[in-house]
PDB file of C-alpha atoms and ligand atoms in Angstrom:
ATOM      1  CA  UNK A 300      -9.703  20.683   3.096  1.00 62.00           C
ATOM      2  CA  UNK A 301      -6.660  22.953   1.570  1.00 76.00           C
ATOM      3  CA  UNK A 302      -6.483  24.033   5.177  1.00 89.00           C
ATOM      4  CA  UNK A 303      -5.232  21.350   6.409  1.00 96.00           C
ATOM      5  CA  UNK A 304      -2.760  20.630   8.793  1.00 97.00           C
ATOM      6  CA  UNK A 305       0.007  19.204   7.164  1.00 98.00           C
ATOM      7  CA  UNK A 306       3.912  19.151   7.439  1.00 98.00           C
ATOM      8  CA  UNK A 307       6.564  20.081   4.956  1.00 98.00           C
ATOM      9  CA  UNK A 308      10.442  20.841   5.735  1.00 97.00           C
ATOM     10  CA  UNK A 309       9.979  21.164   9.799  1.00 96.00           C
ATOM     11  CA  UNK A 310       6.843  23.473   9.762  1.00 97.00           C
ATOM     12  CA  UNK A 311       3.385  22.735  10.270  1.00 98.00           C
ATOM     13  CA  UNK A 312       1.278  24.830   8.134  1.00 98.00           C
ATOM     14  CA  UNK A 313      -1.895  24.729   5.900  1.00 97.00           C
ATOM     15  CA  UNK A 314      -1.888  22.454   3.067  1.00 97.00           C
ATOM     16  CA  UNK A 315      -2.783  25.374   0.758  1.00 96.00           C
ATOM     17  CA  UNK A 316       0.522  27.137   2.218  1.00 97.00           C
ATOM     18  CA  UNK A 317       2.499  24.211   1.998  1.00 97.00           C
ATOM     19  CA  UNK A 318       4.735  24.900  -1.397  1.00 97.00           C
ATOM     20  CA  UNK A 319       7.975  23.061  -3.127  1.00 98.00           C
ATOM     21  CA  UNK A 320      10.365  24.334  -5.883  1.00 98.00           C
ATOM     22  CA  UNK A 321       9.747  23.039  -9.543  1.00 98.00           C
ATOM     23  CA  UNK A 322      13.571  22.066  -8.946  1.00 98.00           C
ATOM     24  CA  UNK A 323      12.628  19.203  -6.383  1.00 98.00           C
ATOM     25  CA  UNK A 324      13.714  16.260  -7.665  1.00 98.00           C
ATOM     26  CA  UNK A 325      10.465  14.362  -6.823  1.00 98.00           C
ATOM     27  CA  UNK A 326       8.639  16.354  -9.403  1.00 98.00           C
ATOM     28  CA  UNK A 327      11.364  16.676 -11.633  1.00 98.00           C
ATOM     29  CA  UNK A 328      12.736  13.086 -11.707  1.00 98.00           C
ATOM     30  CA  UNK A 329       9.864  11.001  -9.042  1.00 98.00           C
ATOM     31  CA  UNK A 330      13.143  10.828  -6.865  1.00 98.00           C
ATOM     32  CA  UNK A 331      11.501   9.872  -4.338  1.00 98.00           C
ATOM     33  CA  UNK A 332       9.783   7.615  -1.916  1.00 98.00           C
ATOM     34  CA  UNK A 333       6.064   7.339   0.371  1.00 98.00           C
ATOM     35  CA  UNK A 334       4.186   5.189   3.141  1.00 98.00           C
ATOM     36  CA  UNK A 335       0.484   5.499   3.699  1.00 98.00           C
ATOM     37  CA  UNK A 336      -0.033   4.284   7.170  1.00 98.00           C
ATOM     38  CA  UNK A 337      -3.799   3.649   8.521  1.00 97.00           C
ATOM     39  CA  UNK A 338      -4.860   5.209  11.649  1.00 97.00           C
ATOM     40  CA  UNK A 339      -8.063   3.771  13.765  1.00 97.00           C
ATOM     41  CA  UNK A 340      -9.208   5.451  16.810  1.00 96.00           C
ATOM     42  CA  UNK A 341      -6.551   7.646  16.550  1.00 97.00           C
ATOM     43  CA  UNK A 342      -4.112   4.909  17.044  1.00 97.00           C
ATOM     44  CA  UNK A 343      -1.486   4.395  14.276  1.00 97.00           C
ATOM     45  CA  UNK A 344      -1.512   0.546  13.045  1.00 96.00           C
ATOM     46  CA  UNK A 345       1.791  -1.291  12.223  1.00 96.00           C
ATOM     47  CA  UNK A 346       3.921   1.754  12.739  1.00 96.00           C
ATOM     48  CA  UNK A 347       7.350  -0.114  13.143  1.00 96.00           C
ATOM     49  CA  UNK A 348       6.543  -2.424  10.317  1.00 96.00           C
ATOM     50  CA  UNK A 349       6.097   0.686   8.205  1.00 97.00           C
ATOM     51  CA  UNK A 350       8.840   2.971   9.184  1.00 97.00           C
ATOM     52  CA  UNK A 351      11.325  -0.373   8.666  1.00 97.00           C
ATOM     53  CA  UNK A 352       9.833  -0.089   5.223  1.00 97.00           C
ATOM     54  CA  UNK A 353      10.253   3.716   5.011  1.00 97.00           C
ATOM     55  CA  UNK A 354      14.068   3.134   5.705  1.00 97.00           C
ATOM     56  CA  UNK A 355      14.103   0.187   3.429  1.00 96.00           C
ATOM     57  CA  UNK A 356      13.244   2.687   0.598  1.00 97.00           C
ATOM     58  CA  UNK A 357      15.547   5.122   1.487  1.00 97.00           C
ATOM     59  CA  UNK A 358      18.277   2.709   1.364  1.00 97.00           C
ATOM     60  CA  UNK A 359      17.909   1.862  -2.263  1.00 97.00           C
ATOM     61  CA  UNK A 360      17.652   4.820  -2.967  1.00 97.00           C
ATOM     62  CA  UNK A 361      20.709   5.668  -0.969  1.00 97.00           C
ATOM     63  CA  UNK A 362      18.644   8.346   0.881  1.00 97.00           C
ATOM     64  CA  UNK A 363      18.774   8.425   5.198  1.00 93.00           C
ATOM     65  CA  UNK A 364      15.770   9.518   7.111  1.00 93.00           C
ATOM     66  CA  UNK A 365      16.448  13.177   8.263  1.00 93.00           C
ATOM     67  CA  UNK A 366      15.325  12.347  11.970  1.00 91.00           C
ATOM     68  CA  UNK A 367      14.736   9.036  13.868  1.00 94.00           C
ATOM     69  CA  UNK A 368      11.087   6.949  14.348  1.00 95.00           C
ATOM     70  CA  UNK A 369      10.405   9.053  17.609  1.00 96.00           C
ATOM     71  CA  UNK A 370      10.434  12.591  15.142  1.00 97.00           C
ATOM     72  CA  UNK A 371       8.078  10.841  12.320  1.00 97.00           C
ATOM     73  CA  UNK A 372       5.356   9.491  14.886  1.00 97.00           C
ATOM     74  CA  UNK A 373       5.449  12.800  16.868  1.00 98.00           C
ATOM     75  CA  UNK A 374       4.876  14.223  13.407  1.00 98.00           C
ATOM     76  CA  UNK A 375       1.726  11.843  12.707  1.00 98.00           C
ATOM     77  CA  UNK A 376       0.385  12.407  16.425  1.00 98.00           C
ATOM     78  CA  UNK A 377       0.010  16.176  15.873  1.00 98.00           C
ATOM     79  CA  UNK A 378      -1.018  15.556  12.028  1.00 98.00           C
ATOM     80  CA  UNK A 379      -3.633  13.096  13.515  1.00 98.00           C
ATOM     81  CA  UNK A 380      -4.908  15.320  16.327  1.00 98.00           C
ATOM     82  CA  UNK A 381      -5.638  18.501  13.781  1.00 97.00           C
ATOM     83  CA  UNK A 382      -8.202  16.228  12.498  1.00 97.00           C
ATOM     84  CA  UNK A 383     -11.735  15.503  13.361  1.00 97.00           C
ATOM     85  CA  UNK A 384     -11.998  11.662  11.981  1.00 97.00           C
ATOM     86  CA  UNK A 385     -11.129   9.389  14.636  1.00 97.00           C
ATOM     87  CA  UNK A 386      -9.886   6.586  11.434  1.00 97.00           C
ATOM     88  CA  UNK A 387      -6.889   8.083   8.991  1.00 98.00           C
ATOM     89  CA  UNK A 388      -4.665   7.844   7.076  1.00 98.00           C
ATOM     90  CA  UNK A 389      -1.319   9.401   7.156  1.00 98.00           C
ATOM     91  CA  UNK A 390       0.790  10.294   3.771  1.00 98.00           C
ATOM     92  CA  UNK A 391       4.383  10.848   4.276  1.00 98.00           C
ATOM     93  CA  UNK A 392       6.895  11.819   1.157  1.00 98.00           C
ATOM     94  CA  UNK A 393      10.588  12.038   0.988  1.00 98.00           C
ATOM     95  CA  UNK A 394      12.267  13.389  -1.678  1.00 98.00           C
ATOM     96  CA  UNK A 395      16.246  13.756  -2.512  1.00 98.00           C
ATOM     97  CA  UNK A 396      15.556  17.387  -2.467  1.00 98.00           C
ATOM     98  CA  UNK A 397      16.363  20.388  -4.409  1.00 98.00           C
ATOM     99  CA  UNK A 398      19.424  20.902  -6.918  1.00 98.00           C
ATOM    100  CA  UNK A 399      19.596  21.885 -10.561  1.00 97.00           C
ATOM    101  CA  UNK A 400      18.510  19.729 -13.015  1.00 98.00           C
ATOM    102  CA  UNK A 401      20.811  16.625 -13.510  1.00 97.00           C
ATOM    103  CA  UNK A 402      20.247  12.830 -13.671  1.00 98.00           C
ATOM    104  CA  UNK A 403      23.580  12.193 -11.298  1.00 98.00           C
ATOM    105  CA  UNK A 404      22.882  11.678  -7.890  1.00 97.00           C
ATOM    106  CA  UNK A 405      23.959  15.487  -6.137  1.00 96.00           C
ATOM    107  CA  UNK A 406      25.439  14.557  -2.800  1.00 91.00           C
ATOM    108  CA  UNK A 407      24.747  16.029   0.187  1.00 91.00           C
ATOM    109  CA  UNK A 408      21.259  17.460  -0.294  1.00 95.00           C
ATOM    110  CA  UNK A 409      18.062  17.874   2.273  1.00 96.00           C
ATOM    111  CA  UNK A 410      15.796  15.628   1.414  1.00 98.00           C
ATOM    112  CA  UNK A 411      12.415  17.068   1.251  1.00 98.00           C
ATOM    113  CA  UNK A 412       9.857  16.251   3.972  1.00 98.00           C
ATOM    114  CA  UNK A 413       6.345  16.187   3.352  1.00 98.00           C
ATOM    115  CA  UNK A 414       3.754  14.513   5.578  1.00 98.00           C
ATOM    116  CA  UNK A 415      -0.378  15.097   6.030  1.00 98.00           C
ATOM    117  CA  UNK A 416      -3.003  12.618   7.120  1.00 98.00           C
ATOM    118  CA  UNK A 417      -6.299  12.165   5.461  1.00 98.00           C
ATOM    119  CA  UNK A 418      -9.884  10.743   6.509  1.00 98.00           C
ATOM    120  CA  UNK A 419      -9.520   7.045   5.837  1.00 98.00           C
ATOM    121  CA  UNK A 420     -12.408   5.800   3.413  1.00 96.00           C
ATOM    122  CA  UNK A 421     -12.741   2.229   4.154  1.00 95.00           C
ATOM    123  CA  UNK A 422     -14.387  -0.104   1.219  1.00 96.00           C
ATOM    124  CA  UNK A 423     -17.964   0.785   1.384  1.00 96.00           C
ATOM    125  CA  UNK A 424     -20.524  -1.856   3.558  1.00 96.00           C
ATOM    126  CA  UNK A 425     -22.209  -3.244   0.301  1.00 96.00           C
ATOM    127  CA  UNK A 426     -19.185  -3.538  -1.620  1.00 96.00           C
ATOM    128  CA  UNK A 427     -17.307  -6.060   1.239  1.00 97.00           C
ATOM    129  CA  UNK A 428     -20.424  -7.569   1.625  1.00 97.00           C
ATOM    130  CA  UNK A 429     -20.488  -8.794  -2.593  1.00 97.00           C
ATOM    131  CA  UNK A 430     -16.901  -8.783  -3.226  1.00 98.00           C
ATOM    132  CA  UNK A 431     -15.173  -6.651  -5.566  1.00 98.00           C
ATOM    133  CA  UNK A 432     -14.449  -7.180  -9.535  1.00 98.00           C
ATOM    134  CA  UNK A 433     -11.153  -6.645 -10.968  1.00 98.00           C
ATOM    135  CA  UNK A 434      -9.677  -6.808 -14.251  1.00 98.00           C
ATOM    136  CA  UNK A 435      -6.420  -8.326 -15.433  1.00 98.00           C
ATOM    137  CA  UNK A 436      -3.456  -7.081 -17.415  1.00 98.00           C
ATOM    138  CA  UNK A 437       0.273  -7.715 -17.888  1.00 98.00           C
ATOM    139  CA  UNK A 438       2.588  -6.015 -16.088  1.00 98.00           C
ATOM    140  CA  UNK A 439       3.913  -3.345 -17.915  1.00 97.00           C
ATOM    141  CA  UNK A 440       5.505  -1.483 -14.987  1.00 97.00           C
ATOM    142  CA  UNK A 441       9.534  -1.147 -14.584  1.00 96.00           C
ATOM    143  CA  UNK A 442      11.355  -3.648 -12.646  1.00 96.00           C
ATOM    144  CA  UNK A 443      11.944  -2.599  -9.068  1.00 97.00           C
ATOM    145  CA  UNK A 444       8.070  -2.674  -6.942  1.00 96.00           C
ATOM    146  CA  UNK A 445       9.510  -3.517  -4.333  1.00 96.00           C
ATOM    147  CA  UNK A 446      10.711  -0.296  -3.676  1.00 97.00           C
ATOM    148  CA  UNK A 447       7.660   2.411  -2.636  1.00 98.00           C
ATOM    149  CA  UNK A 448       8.339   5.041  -5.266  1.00 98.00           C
ATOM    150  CA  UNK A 449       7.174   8.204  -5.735  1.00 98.00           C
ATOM    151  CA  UNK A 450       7.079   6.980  -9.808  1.00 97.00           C
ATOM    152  CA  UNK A 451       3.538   5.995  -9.395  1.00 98.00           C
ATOM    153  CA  UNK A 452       2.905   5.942 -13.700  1.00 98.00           C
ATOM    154  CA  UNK A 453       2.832   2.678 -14.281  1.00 97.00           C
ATOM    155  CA  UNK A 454       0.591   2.156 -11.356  1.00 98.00           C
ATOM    156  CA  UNK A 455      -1.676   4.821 -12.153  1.00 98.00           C
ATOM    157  CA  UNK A 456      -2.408   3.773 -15.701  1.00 98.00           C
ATOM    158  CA  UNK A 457      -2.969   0.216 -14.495  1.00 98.00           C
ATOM    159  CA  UNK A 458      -5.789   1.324 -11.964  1.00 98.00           C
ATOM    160  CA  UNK A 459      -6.625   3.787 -14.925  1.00 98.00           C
ATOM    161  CA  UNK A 460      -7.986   0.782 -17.064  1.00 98.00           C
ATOM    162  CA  UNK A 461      -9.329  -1.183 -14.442  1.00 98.00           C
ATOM    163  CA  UNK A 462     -11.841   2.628 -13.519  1.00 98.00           C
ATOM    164  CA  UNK A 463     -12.464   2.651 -17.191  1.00 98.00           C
ATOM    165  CA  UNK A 464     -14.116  -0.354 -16.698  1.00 97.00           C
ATOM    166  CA  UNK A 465     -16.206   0.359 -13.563  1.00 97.00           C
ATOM    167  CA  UNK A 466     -13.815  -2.469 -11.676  1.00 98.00           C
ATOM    168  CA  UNK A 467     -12.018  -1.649  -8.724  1.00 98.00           C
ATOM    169  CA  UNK A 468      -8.611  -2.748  -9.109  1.00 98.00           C
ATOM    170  CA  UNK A 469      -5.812  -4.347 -11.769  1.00 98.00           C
ATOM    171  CA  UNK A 470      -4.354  -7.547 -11.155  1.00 98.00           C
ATOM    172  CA  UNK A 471      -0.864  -8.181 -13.024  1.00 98.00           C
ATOM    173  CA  UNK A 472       0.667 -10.975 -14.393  1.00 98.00           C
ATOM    174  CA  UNK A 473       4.586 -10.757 -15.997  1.00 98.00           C
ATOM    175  CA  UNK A 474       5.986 -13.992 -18.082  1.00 97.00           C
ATOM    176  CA  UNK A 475       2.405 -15.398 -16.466  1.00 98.00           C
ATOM    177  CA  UNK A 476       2.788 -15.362 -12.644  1.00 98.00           C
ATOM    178  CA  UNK A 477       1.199 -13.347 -10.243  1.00 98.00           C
ATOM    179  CA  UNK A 478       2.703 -10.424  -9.389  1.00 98.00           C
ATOM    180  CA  UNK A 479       0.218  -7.894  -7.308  1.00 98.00           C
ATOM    181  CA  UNK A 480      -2.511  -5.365  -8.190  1.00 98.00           C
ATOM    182  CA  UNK A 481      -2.115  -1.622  -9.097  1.00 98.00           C
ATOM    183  CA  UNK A 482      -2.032  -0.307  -5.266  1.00 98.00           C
ATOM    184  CA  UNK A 483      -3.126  -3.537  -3.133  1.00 98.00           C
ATOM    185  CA  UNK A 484      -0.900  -7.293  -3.073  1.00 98.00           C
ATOM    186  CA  UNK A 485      -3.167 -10.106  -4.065  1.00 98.00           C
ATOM    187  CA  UNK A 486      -3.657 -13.660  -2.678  1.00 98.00           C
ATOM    188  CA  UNK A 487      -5.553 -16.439  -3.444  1.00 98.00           C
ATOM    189  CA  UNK A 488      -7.515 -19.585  -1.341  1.00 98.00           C
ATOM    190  CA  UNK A 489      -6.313 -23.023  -2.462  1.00 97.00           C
ATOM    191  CA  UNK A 490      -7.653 -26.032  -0.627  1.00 96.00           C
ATOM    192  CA  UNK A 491      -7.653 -23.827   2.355  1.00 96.00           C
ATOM    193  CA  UNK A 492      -4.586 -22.616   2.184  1.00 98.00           C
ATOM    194  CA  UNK A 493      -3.437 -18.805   1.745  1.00 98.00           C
ATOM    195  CA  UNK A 494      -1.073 -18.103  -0.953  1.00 98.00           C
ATOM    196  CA  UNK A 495       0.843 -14.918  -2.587  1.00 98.00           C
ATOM    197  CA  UNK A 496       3.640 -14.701  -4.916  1.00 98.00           C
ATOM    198  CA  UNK A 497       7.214 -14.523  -3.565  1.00 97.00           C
ATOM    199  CA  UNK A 498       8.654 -11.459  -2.461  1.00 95.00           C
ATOM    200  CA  UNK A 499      10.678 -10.189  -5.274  1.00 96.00           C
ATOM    201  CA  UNK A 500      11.497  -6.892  -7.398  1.00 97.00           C
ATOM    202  CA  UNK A 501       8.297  -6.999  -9.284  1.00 97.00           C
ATOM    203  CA  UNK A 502       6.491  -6.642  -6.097  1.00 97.00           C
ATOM    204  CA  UNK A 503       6.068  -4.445  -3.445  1.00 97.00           C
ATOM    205  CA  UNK A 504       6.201  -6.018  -0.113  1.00 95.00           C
ATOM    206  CA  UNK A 505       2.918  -4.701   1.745  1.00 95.00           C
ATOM    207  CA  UNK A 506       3.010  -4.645   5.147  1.00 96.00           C
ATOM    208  CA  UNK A 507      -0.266  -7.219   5.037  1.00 96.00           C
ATOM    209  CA  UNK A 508       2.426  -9.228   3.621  1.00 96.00           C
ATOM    210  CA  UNK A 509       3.457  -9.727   7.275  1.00 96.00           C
ATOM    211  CA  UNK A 510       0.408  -9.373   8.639  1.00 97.00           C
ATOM    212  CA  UNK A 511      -1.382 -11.937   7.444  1.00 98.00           C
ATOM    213  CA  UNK A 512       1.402 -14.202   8.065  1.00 98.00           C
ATOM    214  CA  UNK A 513       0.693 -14.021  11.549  1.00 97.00           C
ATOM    215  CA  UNK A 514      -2.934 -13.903  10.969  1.00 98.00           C
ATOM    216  CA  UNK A 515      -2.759 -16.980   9.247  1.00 98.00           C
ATOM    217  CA  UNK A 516      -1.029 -18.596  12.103  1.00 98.00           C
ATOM    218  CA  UNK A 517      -3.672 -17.438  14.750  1.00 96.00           C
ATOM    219  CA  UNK A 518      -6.060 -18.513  12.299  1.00 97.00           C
ATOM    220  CA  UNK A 519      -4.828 -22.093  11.587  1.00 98.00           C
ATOM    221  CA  UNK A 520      -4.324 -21.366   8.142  1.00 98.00           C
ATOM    222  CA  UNK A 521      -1.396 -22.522   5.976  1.00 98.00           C
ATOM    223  CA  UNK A 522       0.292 -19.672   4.533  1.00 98.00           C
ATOM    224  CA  UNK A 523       2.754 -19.987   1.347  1.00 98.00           C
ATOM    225  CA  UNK A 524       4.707 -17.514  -0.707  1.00 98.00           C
ATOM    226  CA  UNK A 525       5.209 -19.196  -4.240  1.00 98.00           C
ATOM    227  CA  UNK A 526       4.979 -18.236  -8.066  1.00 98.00           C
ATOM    228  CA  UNK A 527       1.539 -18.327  -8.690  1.00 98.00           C
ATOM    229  CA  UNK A 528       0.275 -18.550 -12.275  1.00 98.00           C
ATOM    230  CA  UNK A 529      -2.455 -16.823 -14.413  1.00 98.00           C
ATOM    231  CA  UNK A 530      -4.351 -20.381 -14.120  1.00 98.00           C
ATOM    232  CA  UNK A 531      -3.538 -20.487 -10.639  1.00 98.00           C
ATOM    233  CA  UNK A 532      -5.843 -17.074  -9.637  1.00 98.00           C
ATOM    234  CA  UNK A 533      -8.231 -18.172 -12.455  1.00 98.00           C
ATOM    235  CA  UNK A 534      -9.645 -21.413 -11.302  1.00 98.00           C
ATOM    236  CA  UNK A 535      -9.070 -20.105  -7.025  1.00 98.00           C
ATOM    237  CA  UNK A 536     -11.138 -20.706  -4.608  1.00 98.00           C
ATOM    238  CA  UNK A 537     -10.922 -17.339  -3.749  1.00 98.00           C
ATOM    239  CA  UNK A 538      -9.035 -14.300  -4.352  1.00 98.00           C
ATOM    240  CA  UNK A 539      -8.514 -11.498  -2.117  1.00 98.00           C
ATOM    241  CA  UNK A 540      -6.668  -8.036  -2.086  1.00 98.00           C
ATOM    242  CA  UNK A 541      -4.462  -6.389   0.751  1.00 98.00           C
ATOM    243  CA  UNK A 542      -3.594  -2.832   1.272  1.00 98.00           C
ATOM    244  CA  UNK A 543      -3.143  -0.107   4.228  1.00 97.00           C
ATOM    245  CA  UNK A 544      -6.909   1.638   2.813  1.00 97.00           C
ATOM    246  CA  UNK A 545      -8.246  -1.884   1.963  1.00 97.00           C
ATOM    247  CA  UNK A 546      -7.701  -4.545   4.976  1.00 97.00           C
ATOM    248  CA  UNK A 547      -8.619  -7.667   3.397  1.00 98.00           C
ATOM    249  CA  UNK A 548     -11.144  -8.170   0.653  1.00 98.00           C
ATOM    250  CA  UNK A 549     -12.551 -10.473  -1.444  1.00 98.00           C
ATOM    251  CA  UNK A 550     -12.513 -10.297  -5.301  1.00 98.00           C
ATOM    252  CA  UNK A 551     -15.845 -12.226  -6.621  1.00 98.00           C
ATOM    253  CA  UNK A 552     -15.271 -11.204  -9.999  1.00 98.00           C
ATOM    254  CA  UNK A 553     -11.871 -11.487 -12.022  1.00 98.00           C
ATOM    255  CA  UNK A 554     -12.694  -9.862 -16.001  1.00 98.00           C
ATOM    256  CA  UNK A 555     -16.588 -10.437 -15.429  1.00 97.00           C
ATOM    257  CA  UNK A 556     -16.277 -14.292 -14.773  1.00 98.00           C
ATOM    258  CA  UNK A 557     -17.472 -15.126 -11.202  1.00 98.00           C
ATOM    259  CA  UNK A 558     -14.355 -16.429  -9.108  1.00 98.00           C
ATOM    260  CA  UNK A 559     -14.547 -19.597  -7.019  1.00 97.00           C
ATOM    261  CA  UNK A 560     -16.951 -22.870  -6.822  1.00 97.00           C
ATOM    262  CA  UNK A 561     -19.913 -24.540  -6.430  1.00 96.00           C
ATOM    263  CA  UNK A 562     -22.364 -22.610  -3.915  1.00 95.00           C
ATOM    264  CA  UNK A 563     -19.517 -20.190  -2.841  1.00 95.00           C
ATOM    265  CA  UNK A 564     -19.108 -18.896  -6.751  1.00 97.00           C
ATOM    266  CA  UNK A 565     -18.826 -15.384  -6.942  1.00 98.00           C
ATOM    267  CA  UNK A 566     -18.701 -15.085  -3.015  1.00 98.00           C
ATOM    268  CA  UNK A 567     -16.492 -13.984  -0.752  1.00 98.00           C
ATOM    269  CA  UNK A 568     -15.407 -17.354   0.955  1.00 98.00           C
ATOM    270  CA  UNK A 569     -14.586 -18.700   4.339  1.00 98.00           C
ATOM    271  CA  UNK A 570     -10.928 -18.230   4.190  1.00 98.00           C
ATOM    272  CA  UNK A 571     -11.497 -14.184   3.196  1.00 98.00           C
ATOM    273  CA  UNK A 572     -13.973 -14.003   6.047  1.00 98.00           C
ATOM    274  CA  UNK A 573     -11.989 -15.606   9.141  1.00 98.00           C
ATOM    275  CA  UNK A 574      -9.133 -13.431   7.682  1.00 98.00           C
ATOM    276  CA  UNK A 575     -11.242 -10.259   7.568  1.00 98.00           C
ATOM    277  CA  UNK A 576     -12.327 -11.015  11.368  1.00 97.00           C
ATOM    278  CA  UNK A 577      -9.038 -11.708  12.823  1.00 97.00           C
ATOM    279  CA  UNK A 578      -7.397  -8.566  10.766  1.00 97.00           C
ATOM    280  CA  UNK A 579     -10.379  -6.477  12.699  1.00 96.00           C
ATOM    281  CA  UNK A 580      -9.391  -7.872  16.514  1.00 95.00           C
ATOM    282  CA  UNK A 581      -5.367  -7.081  15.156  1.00 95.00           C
ATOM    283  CA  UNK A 582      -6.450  -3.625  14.769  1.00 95.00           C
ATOM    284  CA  UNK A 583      -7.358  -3.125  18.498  1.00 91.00           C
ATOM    285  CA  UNK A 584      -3.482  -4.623  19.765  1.00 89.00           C
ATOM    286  CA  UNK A 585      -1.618  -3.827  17.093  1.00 86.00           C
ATOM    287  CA  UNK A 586      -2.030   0.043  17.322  1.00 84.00           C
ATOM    288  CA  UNK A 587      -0.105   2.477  19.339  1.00 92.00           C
TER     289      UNK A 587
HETATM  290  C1  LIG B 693       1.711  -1.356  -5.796  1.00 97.13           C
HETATM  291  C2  LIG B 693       1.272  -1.704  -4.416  1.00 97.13           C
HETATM  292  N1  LIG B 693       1.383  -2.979  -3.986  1.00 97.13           N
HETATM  293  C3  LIG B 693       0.992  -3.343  -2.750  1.00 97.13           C
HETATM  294  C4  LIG B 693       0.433  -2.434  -1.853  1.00 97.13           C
HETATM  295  C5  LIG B 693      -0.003  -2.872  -0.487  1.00 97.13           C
HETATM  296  O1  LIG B 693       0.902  -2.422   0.480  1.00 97.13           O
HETATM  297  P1  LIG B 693       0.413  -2.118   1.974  1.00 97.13           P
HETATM  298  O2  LIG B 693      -0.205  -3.395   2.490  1.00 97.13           O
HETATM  299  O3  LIG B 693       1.654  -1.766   2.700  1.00 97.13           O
HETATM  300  O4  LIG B 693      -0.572  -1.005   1.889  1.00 97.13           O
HETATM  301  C6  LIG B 693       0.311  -1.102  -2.245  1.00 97.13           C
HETATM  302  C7  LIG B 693      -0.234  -0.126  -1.290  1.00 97.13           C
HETATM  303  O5  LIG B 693      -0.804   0.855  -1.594  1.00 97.13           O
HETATM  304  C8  LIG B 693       0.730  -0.717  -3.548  1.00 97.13           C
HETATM  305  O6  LIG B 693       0.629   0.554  -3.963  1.00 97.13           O
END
């Protein structure tokens, strides 16, 4: 596994080669941004969508790519090709680069360029098949998710509590309302319709966000982006989760209490599953 291909600065090397100075400003300050983009067949899914989102990040963090889309997905091709699994997922890292220590901005730097790809592990069978339980919490993060940064602390103490209690993700709420989960966006079912909160700063815009817009359409599903509530995702017909790792899943259990009602209680439900089947057909023409 250290061996790894991976990339870092223009150079392909092993990942137990691959080495940074303790002046970079993404371990020094997080100064930095990411995308994890899935990979099946060896075909990379939603590539556009996430390089506009790469450059998106950059931008607010008044960064500029160091080469154009072409350069990044020749980088991912080769990254993809070292690597025996035929589904992956590719990491890539910017940060402002190297300079003495200093909270100001230094102009002019090269950014620092790391990229590798990983074996994707998909939710297990079992675990789509009964749903997955989450915990809740406020959102305690700072005030800018939309942008993908580096900065992952707040994140990582919010999945933190929902692993000390054997659930698999943390869904937020700030003033109340719904803003998304540790590292996935969350929806919810209501009388057949899919909802999610509105894009904002408190959120980061996943590239499902998108996604399932259009897979709503195909679907025949309503789609809305509005502030939902803690009472909103409490008494759902359904809740699901989005990420690049996750697809679409279901969340049967929200702080032990089953989600949904009557027969479907604690079940994934139909709106999930028609979701989950047209995100799987997507992944066969929407890959390059
Ligand atoms: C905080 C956060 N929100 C939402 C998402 C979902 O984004 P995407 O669908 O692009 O994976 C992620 C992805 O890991 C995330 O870390």
């Amino acid at each position: 596994m250290t061996n790894d291909l991976c990339f870092l600065n223009g150079e392909f090397l092993p990942l137990n080669e691959a080495k940074v100075s303790v002046l970079d400003r993404g371990f020094l300050f997080g100064d930095g941004i990411y995308e994890v983009v899935p990979v099946y067949g060896r075909r990379i899914f939603r590539f556009d969508e996430h390089m506009a989102r790469l450059e998106r990040s950059l931008a607010k963090l008044r960064m500029k790519s160091p080469f154009a889309r072409e350069g990044w997905l020749a980088n991912c091709r080769k990254l993809i090709a070292s690597r025996p699994e035929e589904d992956q997922v590719v990491y890539m890292q910017l940060t402002r680069g190297v300079a003495p220590r200093d909270h100001v901005m230094p102009v002019g730097l090269e950014p620092t360029v790391f990229m590798m790809s990983n074996p994707l592990r998909a939710v297990p069978a079992d675990l789509r098949h009964q749903g997955l339980s989450c915990i809740t919490a406020r959102d305690f993060r700072w005030e800018r998710g939309d942008i993908k940064s580096i900065s992952l602390l707040g994140n990582v103490l919010a999945r933190q509590m929902s692993a000390d209690h054997g659930a698999a993700e943390t869904i937020m709420f700030r003033d109340g309302f719904l803003t998304e989960a540790a590292a996935s966006n969350v929806w919810i079912a209501h009388e057949g319709a899919l909802l999610g909160p509105p894009k904002s700063d408190h959120v980061l815009e996943g590239i499902r966000f998108e996604l399932l817009r259009e897979l709503c359409e195909e679907c025949g599903i309503a789609y809305n982006l509005r502030p939902i509530s803690e009472a909103d995702v409490r008494a759902a017909d359904e809740v699901m989760l989005s990420s690049a790792t996750k697809d679409v899943v279901a969340v049967t259990h929200i702080d032990g209490q089953p989600v949904g009602h009557g027969a479907l209680r604690g079940k994934p439900g139909p709106v999930y599953a028609r979701l989950y089947e047209a995100y799987q057909q997507a992944k066969q023409t929407m890959s390059i």
